mmCIF file of C-alpha atoms and ligand atoms in Angstrom:
data_model
loop_
_atom_site.group_PDB
_atom_site.id
_atom_site.type_symbol
_atom_site.label_atom_id
_atom_site.label_comp_id
_atom_site.label_asym_id
_atom_site.label_seq_id
_atom_site.Cartn_x
_atom_site.Cartn_y
_atom_site.Cartn_z
ATOM 1 C CA ASP A 1 0.008 0.005 -0.014
ATOM 2 C CA GLN A 2 1.009 3.675 -0.135
ATOM 3 C CA ALA A 3 2.844 3.609 3.226
ATOM 4 C CA LYS A 4 4.999 0.746 2.081
ATOM 5 C CA LYS A 5 5.767 2.524 -1.201
ATOM 6 C CA ASP A 6 6.627 5.709 0.733
ATOM 7 C CA ASP A 7 8.869 3.732 3.091
ATOM 8 C CA ALA A 8 10.652 2.206 0.142
ATOM 9 C CA LYS A 9 11.065 5.617 -1.475
ATOM 10 C CA ALA A 10 12.374 7.072 1.809
ATOM 11 C CA ALA A 11 14.703 4.148 2.421
ATOM 12 C CA SER A 12 16.062 4.497 -1.130
ATOM 13 C CA SER A 13 16.893 8.101 -0.314
ATOM 14 C CA GLY A 14 18.896 6.844 2.631
ATOM 15 C CA GLY A 15 16.632 7.905 5.473
ATOM 16 C CA LYS A 16 13.652 6.502 7.484
ATOM 17 C CA GLN A 17 10.284 7.866 6.262
ATOM 18 C CA ILE A 18 9.538 11.298 7.704
ATOM 19 C CA THR A 19 6.215 11.777 9.389
ATOM 20 C CA MET A 20 4.875 15.379 9.382
ATOM 21 C CA GLY A 21 1.931 16.577 11.392
ATOM 22 C CA PHE A 22 0.112 19.321 9.524
ATOM 23 C CA SER A 23 -2.584 21.527 11.033
ATOM 24 C CA GLN A 24 -4.674 23.318 8.374
ATOM 25 C CA ILE A 25 -7.216 25.940 9.343
ATOM 26 C CA GLY A 26 -10.153 24.729 7.304
ATOM 27 C CA ALA A 27 -11.685 25.050 3.831
ATOM 28 C CA GLU A 28 -13.095 28.608 3.831
ATOM 29 C CA SER A 29 -12.021 29.648 0.273
ATOM 30 C CA GLU A 30 -10.879 28.513 -3.147
ATOM 31 C CA TRP A 31 -7.388 29.629 -2.074
ATOM 32 C CA ARG A 32 -7.386 27.442 0.998
ATOM 33 C CA THR A 33 -8.527 24.393 -1.027
ATOM 34 C CA ALA A 34 -5.660 24.978 -3.437
ATOM 35 C CA HIS A 35 -3.265 25.376 -0.484
ATOM 36 C CA THR A 36 -4.391 22.005 1.025
ATOM 37 C CA GLU A 37 -4.097 20.299 -2.309
ATOM 38 C CA SER A 38 -0.535 21.642 -2.722
ATOM 39 C CA ILE A 39 0.503 20.382 0.714
ATOM 40 C CA LYS A 40 -0.967 16.905 0.194
ATOM 41 C CA SER A 41 0.454 16.314 -3.294
ATOM 42 C CA ALA A 42 3.861 17.644 -2.271
ATOM 43 C CA ALA A 43 3.984 15.236 0.716
ATOM 44 C CA LYS A 44 3.187 12.347 -1.586
ATOM 45 C CA ALA A 45 5.820 13.388 -4.092
ATOM 46 C CA ALA A 46 8.397 13.823 -1.286
ATOM 47 C CA GLY A 47 7.653 10.410 0.280
ATOM 48 C CA ILE A 48 6.622 12.143 3.474
ATOM 49 C CA ASN A 49 3.933 10.530 5.621
ATOM 50 C CA LEU A 50 1.445 13.379 6.244
ATOM 51 C CA GLN A 51 -0.813 13.398 9.321
ATOM 52 C CA PHE A 52 -3.312 16.038 8.150
ATOM 53 C CA SER A 53 -5.778 17.820 10.452
ATOM 54 C CA ASP A 54 -8.571 20.344 9.475
ATOM 55 C CA ALA A 55 -9.351 22.689 12.374
ATOM 56 C CA GLN A 56 -12.727 23.935 11.000
ATOM 57 C CA GLN A 57 -11.643 27.571 11.603
ATOM 58 C CA LYS A 58 -11.090 27.038 15.350
ATOM 59 C CA GLN A 59 -7.687 27.835 16.985
ATOM 60 C CA GLU A 60 -8.421 25.422 19.841
ATOM 61 C CA ASN A 61 -8.701 22.565 17.342
ATOM 62 C CA GLN A 62 -5.290 23.526 15.989
ATOM 63 C CA ILE A 63 -3.831 23.420 19.473
ATOM 64 C CA LYS A 64 -5.415 19.974 20.021
ATOM 65 C CA ALA A 65 -4.026 18.717 16.769
ATOM 66 C CA ILE A 66 -0.483 19.971 17.556
ATOM 67 C CA ARG A 67 -0.709 18.215 20.997
ATOM 68 C CA SER A 68 -1.771 14.982 19.329
ATOM 69 C CA PHE A 69 1.160 15.243 16.874
ATOM 70 C CA ILE A 70 3.502 15.666 19.890
ATOM 71 C CA ALA A 71 1.896 12.592 21.581
ATOM 72 C CA GLN A 72 2.323 10.602 18.350
ATOM 73 C CA GLY A 73 6.019 11.601 18.264
ATOM 74 C CA VAL A 74 5.868 12.957 14.686
ATOM 75 C CA ASP A 75 9.268 13.996 13.251
ATOM 76 C CA ILE A 76 8.153 17.560 12.377
ATOM 77 C CA ILE A 77 5.088 19.786 12.775
ATOM 78 C CA ALA A 78 3.843 22.420 10.289
ATOM 79 C CA PHE A 79 0.761 24.638 10.802
ATOM 80 C CA VAL A 80 -1.133 27.617 9.447
ATOM 81 C CA PRO A 81 -1.768 29.908 12.424
ATOM 82 C CA ILE A 82 -5.398 31.019 11.910
ATOM 83 C CA VAL A 83 -4.681 34.083 14.162
ATOM 84 C CA GLU A 84 -1.362 35.634 15.177
ATOM 85 C CA THR A 85 -1.442 35.100 18.930
ATOM 86 C CA GLY A 86 -2.055 32.299 21.487
ATOM 87 C CA TRP A 87 0.663 29.842 20.271
ATOM 88 C CA ASP A 88 3.467 30.203 22.837
ATOM 89 C CA THR A 89 2.368 27.402 25.228
ATOM 90 C CA VAL A 90 1.752 24.657 22.695
ATOM 91 C CA LEU A 91 4.913 25.560 20.665
ATOM 92 C CA LYS A 92 6.899 25.389 23.889
ATOM 93 C CA GLU A 93 5.529 21.840 24.422
ATOM 94 C CA ALA A 94 6.706 20.935 20.852
ATOM 95 C CA LYS A 95 10.159 22.377 21.595
ATOM 96 C CA ASP A 96 10.381 20.481 24.876
ATOM 97 C CA ALA A 97 9.496 17.338 22.941
ATOM 98 C CA LYS A 98 12.336 18.223 20.489
ATOM 99 C CA ILE A 99 9.965 18.369 17.511
ATOM 100 C CA PRO A 100 10.820 21.201 15.037
ATOM 101 C CA VAL A 101 8.009 23.497 13.921
ATOM 102 C CA ILE A 102 7.455 25.269 10.559
ATOM 103 C CA VAL A 103 4.926 28.095 10.316
ATOM 104 C CA VAL A 104 3.091 28.075 6.985
ATOM 105 C CA ASP A 105 1.126 30.799 5.098
ATOM 106 C CA ARG A 106 0.215 33.097 7.975
ATOM 107 C CA ASP A 107 2.374 34.698 10.726
ATOM 108 C CA VAL A 108 2.588 34.203 14.449
ATOM 109 C CA LYS A 109 3.432 36.711 17.260
ATOM 110 C CA LEU A 110 5.534 34.912 19.825
ATOM 111 C CA SER A 111 7.551 35.907 22.946
ATOM 112 C CA ASP A 112 10.319 33.568 21.759
ATOM 113 C CA GLU A 113 11.037 33.386 18.004
ATOM 114 C CA SER A 114 13.102 30.216 18.515
ATOM 115 C CA LEU A 115 9.779 28.306 19.006
ATOM 116 C CA TYR A 116 9.738 27.808 15.249
ATOM 117 C CA ILE A 117 12.533 27.032 12.825
ATOM 118 C CA ALA A 118 11.225 28.559 9.592
ATOM 119 C CA LYS A 119 8.219 30.414 8.172
ATOM 120 C CA ILE A 120 6.953 29.862 4.572
ATOM 121 C CA GLY A 121 4.436 32.343 3.248
ATOM 122 C CA THR A 122 3.518 35.551 1.527
ATOM 123 C CA ASP A 123 4.026 39.231 2.217
ATOM 124 C CA SER A 124 0.533 40.546 3.228
ATOM 125 C CA VAL A 125 1.704 44.150 3.728
ATOM 126 C CA ALA A 126 3.159 44.199 0.161
ATOM 127 C CA GLU A 127 -0.131 42.772 -1.114
ATOM 128 C CA GLY A 128 -2.152 45.569 0.585
ATOM 129 C CA LYS A 129 0.176 48.223 -0.814
ATOM 130 C CA LYS A 130 -0.184 46.782 -4.350
ATOM 131 C CA VAL A 131 -3.977 47.060 -4.002
ATOM 132 C CA PHE A 132 -4.017 50.784 -3.118
ATOM 133 C CA ASN A 133 -1.377 51.701 -5.720
ATOM 134 C CA TRP A 134 -3.322 49.909 -8.439
ATOM 135 C CA ILE A 135 -6.565 51.685 -7.407
ATOM 136 C CA ASP A 136 -4.871 55.135 -7.467
ATOM 137 C CA GLU A 137 -3.390 54.455 -10.952
ATOM 138 C CA TYR A 138 -6.724 53.050 -12.262
ATOM 139 C CA MET A 139 -8.857 55.971 -11.060
ATOM 140 C CA LYS A 140 -6.497 58.406 -12.909
ATOM 141 C CA LYS A 141 -6.150 56.280 -16.084
ATOM 142 C CA GLU A 142 -9.942 55.831 -16.378
ATOM 143 C CA ASN A 143 -10.565 59.458 -15.334
ATOM 144 C CA LYS A 144 -13.062 58.206 -12.844
ATOM 145 C CA GLN A 145 -15.138 60.741 -10.801
ATOM 146 C CA PRO A 146 -16.539 60.173 -7.261
ATOM 147 C CA ARG A 147 -20.228 59.039 -7.411
ATOM 148 C CA SER A 148 -21.101 61.494 -4.664
ATOM 149 C CA GLY A 149 -19.234 64.305 -3.011
ATOM 150 C CA ASP A 150 -15.577 65.080 -3.846
ATOM 151 C CA LYS A 151 -13.835 61.957 -2.514
ATOM 152 C CA PHE A 152 -13.681 58.358 -3.660
ATOM 153 C CA ASN A 153 -15.515 56.334 -1.029
ATOM 154 C CA ILE A 154 -13.924 52.912 -0.348
ATOM 155 C CA VAL A 155 -15.518 49.991 1.473
ATOM 156 C CA VAL A 156 -13.307 47.134 2.762
ATOM 157 C CA LEU A 157 -14.224 43.465 3.339
ATOM 158 C CA GLU A 158 -11.578 42.325 5.845
ATOM 159 C CA GLY A 159 -10.269 38.772 6.334
ATOM 160 C CA THR A 160 -10.351 36.778 9.588
ATOM 161 C CA VAL A 161 -10.107 39.085 12.599
ATOM 162 C CA GLY A 162 -6.730 38.782 14.262
ATOM 163 C CA SER A 163 -5.085 36.923 11.344
ATOM 164 C CA SER A 164 -1.686 38.248 10.205
ATOM 165 C CA VAL A 165 -2.922 38.433 6.603
ATOM 166 C CA ALA A 166 -5.966 40.625 7.421
ATOM 167 C CA ILE A 167 -3.810 42.857 9.652
ATOM 168 C CA GLY A 168 -1.002 43.048 7.059
ATOM 169 C CA ARG A 169 -3.259 43.748 4.044
ATOM 170 C CA ALA A 170 -5.176 46.433 5.946
ATOM 171 C CA ASN A 171 -1.915 48.093 7.083
ATOM 172 C CA GLY A 172 -0.255 47.889 3.705
ATOM 173 C CA PHE A 173 -3.356 49.451 2.117
ATOM 174 C CA LYS A 174 -3.459 52.342 4.608
ATOM 175 C CA GLU A 175 0.316 52.937 4.426
ATOM 176 C CA ALA A 176 0.178 53.234 0.639
ATOM 177 C CA MET A 177 -2.851 55.498 0.850
ATOM 178 C CA ALA A 178 -1.202 57.798 3.438
ATOM 179 C CA ALA A 179 1.943 58.020 1.257
ATOM 180 C CA ALA A 180 -0.010 58.778 -2.008
ATOM 181 C CA PRO A 181 0.249 62.392 -3.298
ATOM 182 C CA ASP A 182 -3.496 62.580 -3.715
ATOM 183 C CA ALA A 183 -4.407 60.691 -0.522
ATOM 184 C CA ALA A 184 -6.987 63.387 0.233
ATOM 185 C CA LYS A 185 -9.092 62.084 -2.717
ATOM 186 C CA TYR A 186 -9.800 58.813 -0.863
ATOM 187 C CA THR A 187 -11.687 57.934 2.268
ATOM 188 C CA ILE A 188 -12.584 54.546 3.840
ATOM 189 C CA LEU A 189 -16.362 54.711 4.401
ATOM 190 C CA ALA A 190 -16.710 51.329 6.109
ATOM 191 C CA SER A 191 -14.515 48.312 6.856
ATOM 192 C CA GLN A 192 -15.738 45.008 8.322
ATOM 193 C CA THR A 193 -14.718 41.353 8.352
ATOM 194 C CA GLY A 194 -16.298 38.983 5.850
ATOM 195 C CA GLU A 195 -14.254 36.101 7.373
ATOM 196 C CA PHE A 196 -12.716 35.286 3.958
ATOM 197 C CA THR A 197 -15.855 33.513 2.802
ATOM 198 C CA ARG A 198 -18.095 34.219 -0.206
ATOM 199 C CA GLN A 199 -21.307 33.988 1.902
ATOM 200 C CA LYS A 200 -20.208 36.431 4.598
ATOM 201 C CA GLY A 201 -18.711 38.747 1.963
ATOM 202 C CA GLN A 202 -22.105 38.948 0.248
ATOM 203 C CA GLU A 203 -23.919 39.620 3.596
ATOM 204 C CA VAL A 204 -21.567 42.413 4.669
ATOM 205 C CA MET A 205 -21.654 43.991 1.204
ATOM 206 C CA GLU A 206 -25.481 43.945 1.426
ATOM 207 C CA SER A 207 -25.245 45.913 4.680
ATOM 208 C CA PHE A 208 -22.718 48.385 3.119
ATOM 209 C CA LEU A 209 -25.122 48.959 0.191
ATOM 210 C CA LYS A 210 -28.131 49.388 2.495
ATOM 211 C CA SER A 211 -26.514 52.400 4.152
ATOM 212 C CA ASP A 212 -24.345 53.819 1.294
ATOM 213 C CA ARG A 213 -25.605 52.379 -2.012
ATOM 214 C CA ASP A 214 -25.129 55.652 -4.012
ATOM 215 C CA LYS A 215 -21.809 56.723 -2.335
ATOM 216 C CA ILE A 216 -19.571 53.626 -2.764
ATOM 217 C CA ASP A 217 -16.900 53.992 -5.508
ATOM 218 C CA ILE A 218 -14.475 51.224 -4.661
ATOM 219 C CA LEU A 219 -14.578 47.789 -2.952
ATOM 220 C CA PHE A 220 -11.300 46.333 -1.592
ATOM 221 C CA ALA A 221 -11.896 42.718 -0.497
ATOM 222 C CA HIS A 222 -9.056 40.989 1.398
ATOM 223 C CA ASN A 223 -9.715 37.852 -0.719
ATOM 224 C CA ASP A 224 -11.376 36.904 -4.017
ATOM 225 C CA ASP A 225 -14.065 34.781 -2.429
ATOM 226 C CA MET A 226 -15.488 37.776 -0.511
ATOM 227 C CA ALA A 227 -15.309 39.882 -3.694
ATOM 228 C CA LEU A 228 -17.254 37.165 -5.559
ATOM 229 C CA GLY A 229 -19.933 37.267 -2.841
ATOM 230 C CA ALA A 230 -20.039 41.090 -2.929
ATOM 231 C CA ILE A 231 -20.546 41.073 -6.735
ATOM 232 C CA GLN A 232 -23.817 39.213 -6.161
ATOM 233 C CA ALA A 233 -24.919 41.759 -3.604
ATOM 234 C CA ILE A 234 -23.973 44.678 -5.892
ATOM 235 C CA GLU A 235 -26.001 43.223 -8.772
ATOM 236 C CA ALA A 236 -28.945 42.512 -6.461
ATOM 237 C CA ALA A 237 -28.878 46.216 -5.561
ATOM 238 C CA GLY A 238 -29.223 47.116 -9.229
ATOM 239 C CA LEU A 239 -25.633 48.376 -9.690
ATOM 240 C CA LYS A 240 -22.964 47.259 -12.165
ATOM 241 C CA PRO A 241 -20.001 45.585 -10.387
ATOM 242 C CA GLY A 242 -16.695 46.597 -12.042
ATOM 243 C CA LYS A 243 -18.327 49.738 -13.490
ATOM 244 C CA ASP A 244 -20.396 51.631 -10.852
ATOM 245 C CA ILE A 245 -18.170 50.108 -8.144
ATOM 246 C CA THR A 246 -14.494 49.308 -8.959
ATOM 247 C CA ILE A 247 -13.584 45.956 -7.399
ATOM 248 C CA ILE A 248 -10.145 44.765 -6.451
ATOM 249 C CA SER A 249 -9.179 41.794 -4.189
ATOM 250 C CA ILE A 250 -6.254 39.445 -3.334
ATOM 251 C CA ASP A 251 -5.558 35.777 -4.077
ATOM 252 C CA SER A 252 -5.920 35.485 -7.922
ATOM 253 C CA VAL A 253 -8.062 32.281 -7.828
ATOM 254 C CA LYS A 254 -9.756 31.150 -11.073
ATOM 255 C CA GLY A 255 -13.215 32.357 -10.018
ATOM 256 C CA MET A 256 -11.892 35.937 -9.913
ATOM 257 C CA PHE A 257 -10.365 35.616 -13.401
ATOM 258 C CA GLN A 258 -13.796 34.570 -14.685
ATOM 259 C CA ALA A 259 -15.454 37.579 -12.970
ATOM 260 C CA MET A 260 -12.973 39.892 -14.666
ATOM 261 C CA ILE A 261 -13.583 38.249 -18.027
ATOM 262 C CA ASP A 262 -17.324 38.832 -17.387
ATOM 263 C CA GLY A 263 -16.551 42.566 -16.764
ATOM 264 C CA LYS A 264 -17.676 42.327 -13.148
ATOM 265 C CA ALA A 265 -14.332 42.955 -11.437
ATOM 266 C CA ASN A 266 -11.204 45.022 -12.159
ATOM 267 C CA CYS A 267 -8.098 43.484 -10.609
ATOM 268 C CA THR A 268 -6.706 40.733 -8.386
ATOM 269 C CA VAL A 269 -3.366 40.743 -6.535
ATOM 270 C CA GLU A 270 -1.796 37.334 -6.437
ATOM 271 C CA CYS A 271 -1.224 35.417 -3.177
ATOM 272 C CA ASN A 272 0.430 32.119 -3.980
ATOM 273 C CA PRO A 273 -1.007 28.973 -2.243
ATOM 274 C CA LEU A 274 1.414 26.594 -4.020
ATOM 275 C CA GLN A 275 3.644 26.267 -0.967
ATOM 276 C CA GLY A 276 3.735 22.421 -0.623
ATOM 277 C CA ASP A 277 7.026 21.712 -2.396
ATOM 278 C CA ILE A 278 9.007 24.385 -0.570
ATOM 279 C CA LEU A 279 7.526 23.164 2.724
ATOM 280 C CA MET A 280 8.572 19.538 2.176
ATOM 281 C CA GLU A 281 12.033 20.636 0.966
ATOM 282 C CA THR A 282 12.461 22.776 4.053
ATOM 283 C CA ALA A 283 11.276 19.959 6.350
ATOM 284 C CA LYS A 284 13.825 17.515 4.880
ATOM 285 C CA LYS A 285 16.646 20.106 5.278
ATOM 286 C CA ILE A 286 15.724 20.737 8.929
ATOM 287 C CA LEU A 287 15.665 17.005 9.689
ATOM 288 C CA ASN A 288 19.044 16.637 7.936
ATOM 289 C CA LYS A 289 20.321 19.345 10.345
ATOM 290 C CA GLU A 290 20.893 21.715 7.414
ATOM 291 C CA GLU A 291 20.650 25.512 7.777
ATOM 292 C CA VAL A 292 17.337 26.968 6.438
ATOM 293 C CA PRO A 293 16.344 30.671 6.124
ATOM 294 C CA LYS A 294 14.008 31.855 8.909
ATOM 295 C CA ASN A 295 11.588 33.314 6.342
ATOM 296 C CA VAL A 296 10.859 32.018 2.805
ATOM 297 C CA TYR A 297 8.506 34.086 0.630
ATOM 298 C CA VAL A 298 6.768 32.592 -2.426
ATOM 299 C CA GLU A 299 6.491 34.636 -5.610
ATOM 300 C CA GLU A 300 3.329 36.663 -6.341
ATOM 301 C CA GLY A 301 2.168 39.079 -9.099
ATOM 302 C CA ILE A 302 -0.871 41.232 -9.996
ATOM 303 C CA PHE A 303 -3.567 40.641 -12.698
ATOM 304 C CA PRO A 304 -5.762 43.465 -14.007
ATOM 305 C CA ALA A 305 -8.869 42.547 -15.998
ATOM 306 C CA ASP A 306 -7.303 43.278 -19.367
ATOM 307 C CA VAL A 307 -4.947 40.234 -18.962
ATOM 308 C CA ALA A 308 -7.578 37.891 -17.437
ATOM 309 C CA ALA A 309 -8.627 36.066 -20.571
ATOM 310 C CA LYS A 310 -5.129 35.254 -21.766
ATOM 311 C CA THR A 311 -3.895 34.349 -18.219
ATOM 312 C CA LEU A 312 -6.745 32.125 -17.031
ATOM 313 C CA PRO A 313 -5.716 28.988 -19.122
ATOM 314 C CA GLU A 314 -2.302 28.927 -17.483
ATOM 315 C CA ARG A 315 -3.514 29.390 -13.901
ATOM 316 C CA LYS A 316 -2.880 26.367 -11.602
ATOM 317 C CA TYR A 317 -5.506 27.242 -8.926
HETATM 318 C C1 GZL B 401 -3.454 34.253 2.574
HETATM 319 C C2 GZL B 401 -4.396 33.226 3.203
HETATM 320 C C3 GZL B 401 -5.803 33.696 3.110
HETATM 321 C C4 GZL B 401 -6.307 33.911 1.682
HETATM 322 C C5 GZL B 401 -7.788 33.529 1.856
HETATM 323 O O1 GZL B 401 -2.116 33.941 2.808
HETATM 324 O O2 GZL B 401 -4.043 32.983 4.541
HETATM 325 O O3 GZL B 401 -6.636 32.733 3.751
HETATM 326 O O4 GZL B 401 -6.094 35.180 1.199
HETATM 327 C C6 GZL B 401 -7.647 32.327 2.774
HETATM 328 O O5 GZL B 401 -8.428 33.212 0.679
HETATM 329 O O6 GZL B 401 -8.836 32.040 3.339
#
């Protein structure tokens, strides 16, 4: 069976088969599904025995999973911290059990940085900055005028409260706005979490439209899934998404490319979920007592609507 084949593969590479405990946060978005797929296929390709746990969006389930990995005596632990804080105790237990830890995708805030060996992920602050800078350029290029008053009114659908990516994207966006020469032309009318899901994104956008239907110029959604939900709410309110309201989000999943091809969205900033191979490579190096960088960032670009049709066929997620 697969375990025997993996053992054979590991043995042929001169080591006993590595067992990795992996705590994933859930399946809240197309991006997360692609991330999980990347982790699982990379483990198989690397001959690593993966103990995979889905936390259903609850930090306490992640802490339970990490404790069970420690009890099982896995060789290495990797996890996506759903929120930044609350990890010190359980990571100390892993360190005491001499099990190395890799942080994946999102960031942690710890009193002791030695509690993890490496972090593999993306630069949320840079993503947030790319969003504002693209908006500013687009408003000028299209000679857009505010729908009401003299400022462009922005509404924001935030990601999971307390997650490093929601905090980073919000901070990057605000830093870029504050630094822009014509910062005074923009104002954030409303900002609320849509929990990275399509359903909640649609609900929160409905509430934004209820109070400010004829004032909203721009929607910044922290991920594509919330933008796709918001598009449904905008259409239900009798407005044209991508035209009456400029829409930009982050992830660059296929669903967002299709929305841009349909003329219902304007741009997506890439956040790369294909982190499995680099994770397995890093795990092997750590267990071979090789030096690894503390932070590894994966590549990410930006895709405006005018490149969507030609880019979609080559997209992997
Ligand atoms: C980003 C990742 C976020 C995605 C969302 O690195 O943590 O979580 O942007 C996902 O789609 O839910």
